[in-house]
Coordinates of C-alpha atoms in Angstrom, one line a residue:
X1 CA 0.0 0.0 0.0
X2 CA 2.6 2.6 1.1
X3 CA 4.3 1.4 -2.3
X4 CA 1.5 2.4 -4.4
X5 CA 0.8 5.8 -2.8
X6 CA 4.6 6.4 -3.3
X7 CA 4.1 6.0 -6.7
X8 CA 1.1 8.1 -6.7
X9 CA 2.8 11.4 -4.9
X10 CA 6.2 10.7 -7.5
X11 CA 3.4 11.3 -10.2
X12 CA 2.1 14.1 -9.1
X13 CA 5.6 15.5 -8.8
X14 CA 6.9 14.9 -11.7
X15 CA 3.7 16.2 -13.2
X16 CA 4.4 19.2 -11.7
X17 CA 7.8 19.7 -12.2
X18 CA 7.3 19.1 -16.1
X19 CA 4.7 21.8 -16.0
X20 CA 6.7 23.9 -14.6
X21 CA 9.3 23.7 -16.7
X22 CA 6.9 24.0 -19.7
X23 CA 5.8 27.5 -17.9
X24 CA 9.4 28.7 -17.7
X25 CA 9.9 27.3 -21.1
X26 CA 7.2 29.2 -22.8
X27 CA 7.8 32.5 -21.1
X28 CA 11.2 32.8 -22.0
X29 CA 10.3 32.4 -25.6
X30 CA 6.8 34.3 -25.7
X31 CA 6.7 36.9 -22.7
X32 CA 4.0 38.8 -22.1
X33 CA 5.4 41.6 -22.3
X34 CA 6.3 41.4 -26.3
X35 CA 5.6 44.8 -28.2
X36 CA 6.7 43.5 -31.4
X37 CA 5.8 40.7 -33.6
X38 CA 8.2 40.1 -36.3
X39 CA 8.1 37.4 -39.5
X40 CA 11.1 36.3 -41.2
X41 CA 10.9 34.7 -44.8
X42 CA 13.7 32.8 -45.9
X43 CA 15.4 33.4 -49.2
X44 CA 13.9 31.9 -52.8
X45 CA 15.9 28.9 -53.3
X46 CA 16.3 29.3 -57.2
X47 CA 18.4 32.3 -56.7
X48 CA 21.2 30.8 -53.9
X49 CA 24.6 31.2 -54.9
X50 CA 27.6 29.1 -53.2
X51 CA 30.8 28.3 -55.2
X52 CA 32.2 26.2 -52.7
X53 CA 29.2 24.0 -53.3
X54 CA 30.8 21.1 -55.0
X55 CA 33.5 20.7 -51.6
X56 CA 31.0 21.3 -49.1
X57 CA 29.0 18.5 -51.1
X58 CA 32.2 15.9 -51.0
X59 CA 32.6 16.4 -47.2
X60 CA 29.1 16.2 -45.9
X61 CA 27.6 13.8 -47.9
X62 CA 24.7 16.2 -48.6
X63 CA 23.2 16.6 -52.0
X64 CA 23.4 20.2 -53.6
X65 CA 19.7 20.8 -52.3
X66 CA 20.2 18.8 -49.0
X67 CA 23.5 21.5 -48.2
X68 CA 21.5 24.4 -50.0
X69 CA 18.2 24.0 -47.7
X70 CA 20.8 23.4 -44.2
X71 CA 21.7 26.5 -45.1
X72 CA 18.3 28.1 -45.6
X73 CA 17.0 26.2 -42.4
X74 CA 20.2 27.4 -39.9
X75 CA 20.3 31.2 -40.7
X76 CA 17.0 31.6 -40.6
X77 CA 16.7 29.5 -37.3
X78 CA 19.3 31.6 -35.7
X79 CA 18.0 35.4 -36.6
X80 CA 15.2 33.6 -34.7
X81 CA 16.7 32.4 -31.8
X82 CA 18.7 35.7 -31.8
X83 CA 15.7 37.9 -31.4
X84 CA 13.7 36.0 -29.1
X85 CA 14.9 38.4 -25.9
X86 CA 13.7 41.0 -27.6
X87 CA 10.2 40.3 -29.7
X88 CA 7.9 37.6 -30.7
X89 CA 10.0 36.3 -33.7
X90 CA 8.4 33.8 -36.4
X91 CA 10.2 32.0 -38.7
X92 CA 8.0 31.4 -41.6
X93 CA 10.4 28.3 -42.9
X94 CA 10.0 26.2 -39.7
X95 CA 6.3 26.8 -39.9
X96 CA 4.5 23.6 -42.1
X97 CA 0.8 25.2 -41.7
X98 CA -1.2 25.2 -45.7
X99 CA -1.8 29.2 -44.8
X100 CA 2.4 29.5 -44.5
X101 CA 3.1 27.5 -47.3
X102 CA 0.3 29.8 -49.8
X103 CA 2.3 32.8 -48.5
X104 CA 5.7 32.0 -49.2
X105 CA 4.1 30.6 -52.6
X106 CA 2.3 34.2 -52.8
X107 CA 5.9 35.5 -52.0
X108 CA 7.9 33.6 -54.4
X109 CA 5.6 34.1 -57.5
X110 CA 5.0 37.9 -57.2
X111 CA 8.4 39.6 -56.2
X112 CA 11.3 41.3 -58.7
X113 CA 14.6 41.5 -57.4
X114 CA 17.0 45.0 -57.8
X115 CA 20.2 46.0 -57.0
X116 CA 20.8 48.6 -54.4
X117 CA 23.4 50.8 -52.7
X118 CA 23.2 49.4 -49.2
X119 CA 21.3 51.4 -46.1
X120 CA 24.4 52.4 -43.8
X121 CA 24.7 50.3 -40.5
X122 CA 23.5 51.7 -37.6
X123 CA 26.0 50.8 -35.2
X124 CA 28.8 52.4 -37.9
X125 CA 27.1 55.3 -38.3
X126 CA 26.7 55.8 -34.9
X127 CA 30.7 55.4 -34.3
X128 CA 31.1 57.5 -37.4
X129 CA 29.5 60.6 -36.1
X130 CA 31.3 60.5 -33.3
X131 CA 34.3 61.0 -35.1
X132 CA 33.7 64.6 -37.1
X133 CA 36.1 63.4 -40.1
X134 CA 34.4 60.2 -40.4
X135 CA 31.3 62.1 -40.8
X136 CA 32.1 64.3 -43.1
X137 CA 33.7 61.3 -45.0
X138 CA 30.1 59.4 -45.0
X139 CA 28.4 63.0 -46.2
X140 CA 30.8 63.1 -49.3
X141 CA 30.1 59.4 -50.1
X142 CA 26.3 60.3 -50.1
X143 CA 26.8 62.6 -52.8
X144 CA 29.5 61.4 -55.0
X145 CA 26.8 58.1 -55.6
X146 CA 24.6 58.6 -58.5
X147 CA 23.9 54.7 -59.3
X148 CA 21.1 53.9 -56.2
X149 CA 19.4 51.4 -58.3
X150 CA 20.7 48.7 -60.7
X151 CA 17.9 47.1 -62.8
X152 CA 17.8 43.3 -63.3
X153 CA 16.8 39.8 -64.8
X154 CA 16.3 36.5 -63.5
X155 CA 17.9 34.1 -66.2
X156 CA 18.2 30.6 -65.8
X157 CA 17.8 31.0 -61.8
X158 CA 20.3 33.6 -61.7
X159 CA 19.8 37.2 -60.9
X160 CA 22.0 38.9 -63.4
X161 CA 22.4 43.0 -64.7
X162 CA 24.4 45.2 -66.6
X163 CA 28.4 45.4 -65.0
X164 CA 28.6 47.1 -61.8
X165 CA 30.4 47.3 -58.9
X166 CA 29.0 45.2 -55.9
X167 CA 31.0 46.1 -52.9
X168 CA 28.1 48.9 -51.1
X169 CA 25.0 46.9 -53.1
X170 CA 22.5 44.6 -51.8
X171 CA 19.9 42.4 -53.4
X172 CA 16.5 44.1 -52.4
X173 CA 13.0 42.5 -53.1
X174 CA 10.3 44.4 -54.7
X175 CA 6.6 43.6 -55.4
X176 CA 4.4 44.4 -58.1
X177 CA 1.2 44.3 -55.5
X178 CA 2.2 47.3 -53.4
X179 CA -0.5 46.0 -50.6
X180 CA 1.1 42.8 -50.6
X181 CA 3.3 43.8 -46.9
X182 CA 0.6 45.5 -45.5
X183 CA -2.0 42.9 -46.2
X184 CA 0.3 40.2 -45.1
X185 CA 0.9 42.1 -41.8
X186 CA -2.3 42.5 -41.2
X187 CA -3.5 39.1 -41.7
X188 CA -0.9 37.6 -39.8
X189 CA -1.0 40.0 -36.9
X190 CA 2.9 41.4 -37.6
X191 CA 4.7 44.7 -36.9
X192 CA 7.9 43.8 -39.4
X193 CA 8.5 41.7 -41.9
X194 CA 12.7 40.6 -42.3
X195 CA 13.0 39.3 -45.8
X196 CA 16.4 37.3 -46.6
X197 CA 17.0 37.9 -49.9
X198 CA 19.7 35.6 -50.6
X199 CA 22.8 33.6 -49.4
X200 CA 25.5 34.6 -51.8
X201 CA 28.8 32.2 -51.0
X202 CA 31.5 33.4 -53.4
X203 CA 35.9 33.1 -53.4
X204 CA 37.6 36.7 -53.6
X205 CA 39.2 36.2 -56.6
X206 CA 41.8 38.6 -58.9
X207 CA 45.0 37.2 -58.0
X208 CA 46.0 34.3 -60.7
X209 CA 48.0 32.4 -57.4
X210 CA 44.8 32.7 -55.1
X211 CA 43.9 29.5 -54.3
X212 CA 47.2 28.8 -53.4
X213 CA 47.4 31.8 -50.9
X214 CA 47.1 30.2 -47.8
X215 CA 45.6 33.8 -46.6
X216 CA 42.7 33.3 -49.4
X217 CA 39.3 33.7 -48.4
X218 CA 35.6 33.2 -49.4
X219 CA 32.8 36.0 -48.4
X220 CA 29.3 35.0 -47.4
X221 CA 26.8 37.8 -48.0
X222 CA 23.0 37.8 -46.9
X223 CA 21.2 40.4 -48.6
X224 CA 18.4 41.6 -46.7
X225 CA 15.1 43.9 -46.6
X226 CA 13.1 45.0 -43.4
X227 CA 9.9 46.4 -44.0
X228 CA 7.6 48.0 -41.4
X229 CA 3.4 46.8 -41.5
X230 CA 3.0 49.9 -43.3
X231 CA 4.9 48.5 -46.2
X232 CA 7.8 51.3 -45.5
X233 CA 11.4 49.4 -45.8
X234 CA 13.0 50.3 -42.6
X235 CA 16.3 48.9 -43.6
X236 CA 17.5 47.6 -46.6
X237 CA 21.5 45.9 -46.7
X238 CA 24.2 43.0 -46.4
X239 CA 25.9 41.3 -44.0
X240 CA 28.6 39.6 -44.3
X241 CA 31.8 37.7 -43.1
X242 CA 35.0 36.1 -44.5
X243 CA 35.9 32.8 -44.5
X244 CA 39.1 30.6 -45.2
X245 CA 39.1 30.0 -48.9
X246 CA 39.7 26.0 -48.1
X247 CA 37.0 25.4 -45.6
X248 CA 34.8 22.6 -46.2
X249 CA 32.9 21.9 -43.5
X250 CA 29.3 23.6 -44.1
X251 CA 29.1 23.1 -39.9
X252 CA 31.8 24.7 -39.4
X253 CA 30.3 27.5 -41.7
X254 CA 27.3 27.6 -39.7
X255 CA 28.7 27.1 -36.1
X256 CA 31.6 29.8 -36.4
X257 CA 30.8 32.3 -38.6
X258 CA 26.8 32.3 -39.1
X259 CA 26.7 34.0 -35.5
X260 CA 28.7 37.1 -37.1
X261 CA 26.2 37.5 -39.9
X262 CA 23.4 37.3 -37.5
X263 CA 24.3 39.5 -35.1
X264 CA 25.3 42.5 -38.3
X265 CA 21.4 41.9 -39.2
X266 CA 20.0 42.2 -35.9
X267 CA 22.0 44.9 -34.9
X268 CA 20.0 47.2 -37.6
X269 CA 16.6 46.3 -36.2
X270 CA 15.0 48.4 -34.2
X271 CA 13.2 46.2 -31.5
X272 CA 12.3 49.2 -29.0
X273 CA 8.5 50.3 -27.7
X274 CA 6.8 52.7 -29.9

């Protein structure tokens, strides 16, 4: 008897210390006290560019779309995990409801893609103009640039233009439904809306001896475009990181130097109260 009632009062323990770890769970992730909700949309797989592709492939075993979509899947995951102290962030990838799928469909079918001279980031503009050369430096730059938008094509999966440089330009979405942000917001309940463009993986080439240069490197770039409910785009850049030209380990790629391309994008979101 005293067996079975032992038994009993471990159940009701456990059941409680399970629920509460639920509760702590569940408030750490969705708080109360959340002013913001904000959706991210991963990037349109026809347009991802990686030219280590083929060694990634060879050391992980993954297929070009398996290593493509681990990509897709981790930096979205972490610009999640990396806002969730400070809004109710959803990642429209990880969600498998019909109504997500339509909009992502909605998303793919409708948008144009454009070339832009990058927003400056906040954080450098803030050290910049603290520094009275460095602003003035920023100022001349402003209006030296003539070229703010580069008009292109989608060929073959690839987004290509007319010759420019790429160094200050993004990849920014447009749509041909000017409602479509706003009507999304609105249906979906959300205050931003972070678009990832696309993952552009490419070697820094120009020097005929570069792979051989054991100081080569490959730069990742994430285009991306915030947009307010309104439909206003709030911030509109890159971010990006270098990595060792003869790296093939896509974890590696995702564990060490996906947390500096995260935090560039999250540092130019504005998560305060209105």
């Amino acid at each position: 008897m005293m067996k079975h009632i032992s038994h009993i009062l471990l159940f009701f323990f456990l059941s409680f210390l399970i629920g509460h770890v639920h509760a702590q769970d569940d408030s750490h992730f969705f708080p109360d006290d959340y002013d913001q909700r904000v959706l991210i949309l991963p990037f349109d797989p026809s347009i991802y560019l990686n030219d280590a592709s083929e060694i990634w492939i060879k050391n992980s075993d993954m297929s070009y779309d398996e290593l493509r979509d681990y990509l897709r899947n981790n930096i979205n995951r972490r610009l999640q995990l990396a806002m969730v102290d400070s809004c109710e962030a959803i990642d429209l990838n990880q969600s498998y409801t019909t109504e997500a799928r339509n909009d992502l469909l909605g998303l793919y079918t409708t948008v144009s893609y454009e070339m832009r001279r990058a927003m400056p980031d906040k954080q450098k503009v803030e050290e910049d103009e603290e520094r009275f050369l460095g602003k003035l430096r920023t100022q001349w730059k402003e209006k030296q640039y003539k070229d703010t938008v580069v008009k292109t094509r989608r060929e073959d999966g690839e987004v290509r233009g007319r010759r420019y440089g790429t160094d200050d330009k993004y990849l920014h979405i447009t749509f041909s439904n000017p409602e479509f942000i706003p009507d999304l917001a609105k249906r979906r309940d959300f205050d931003k809306i972070l678009f990832v463009n696309q993952l552009e993986i490419k070697g820094m080439y120009g020097d005929p001896y570069f792979t051989g240069d054991g100081d080569a490197a490959r730069l990742i770039k994430l285009h991306y475009s915030l947009y307010g409910a309104d439909g206003k785009l709030l911030h509109g850049s890159f971010a990006s990181v270098k990595i060792p030209y003869h790296l093939n380990n896509p974890e590696t790629v995702v564990k060490d130097y996906f947390p500096a391309i995260v935090r560039q994008v999250i540092s130019n979101i504005d998560f305060r109260k209105k």
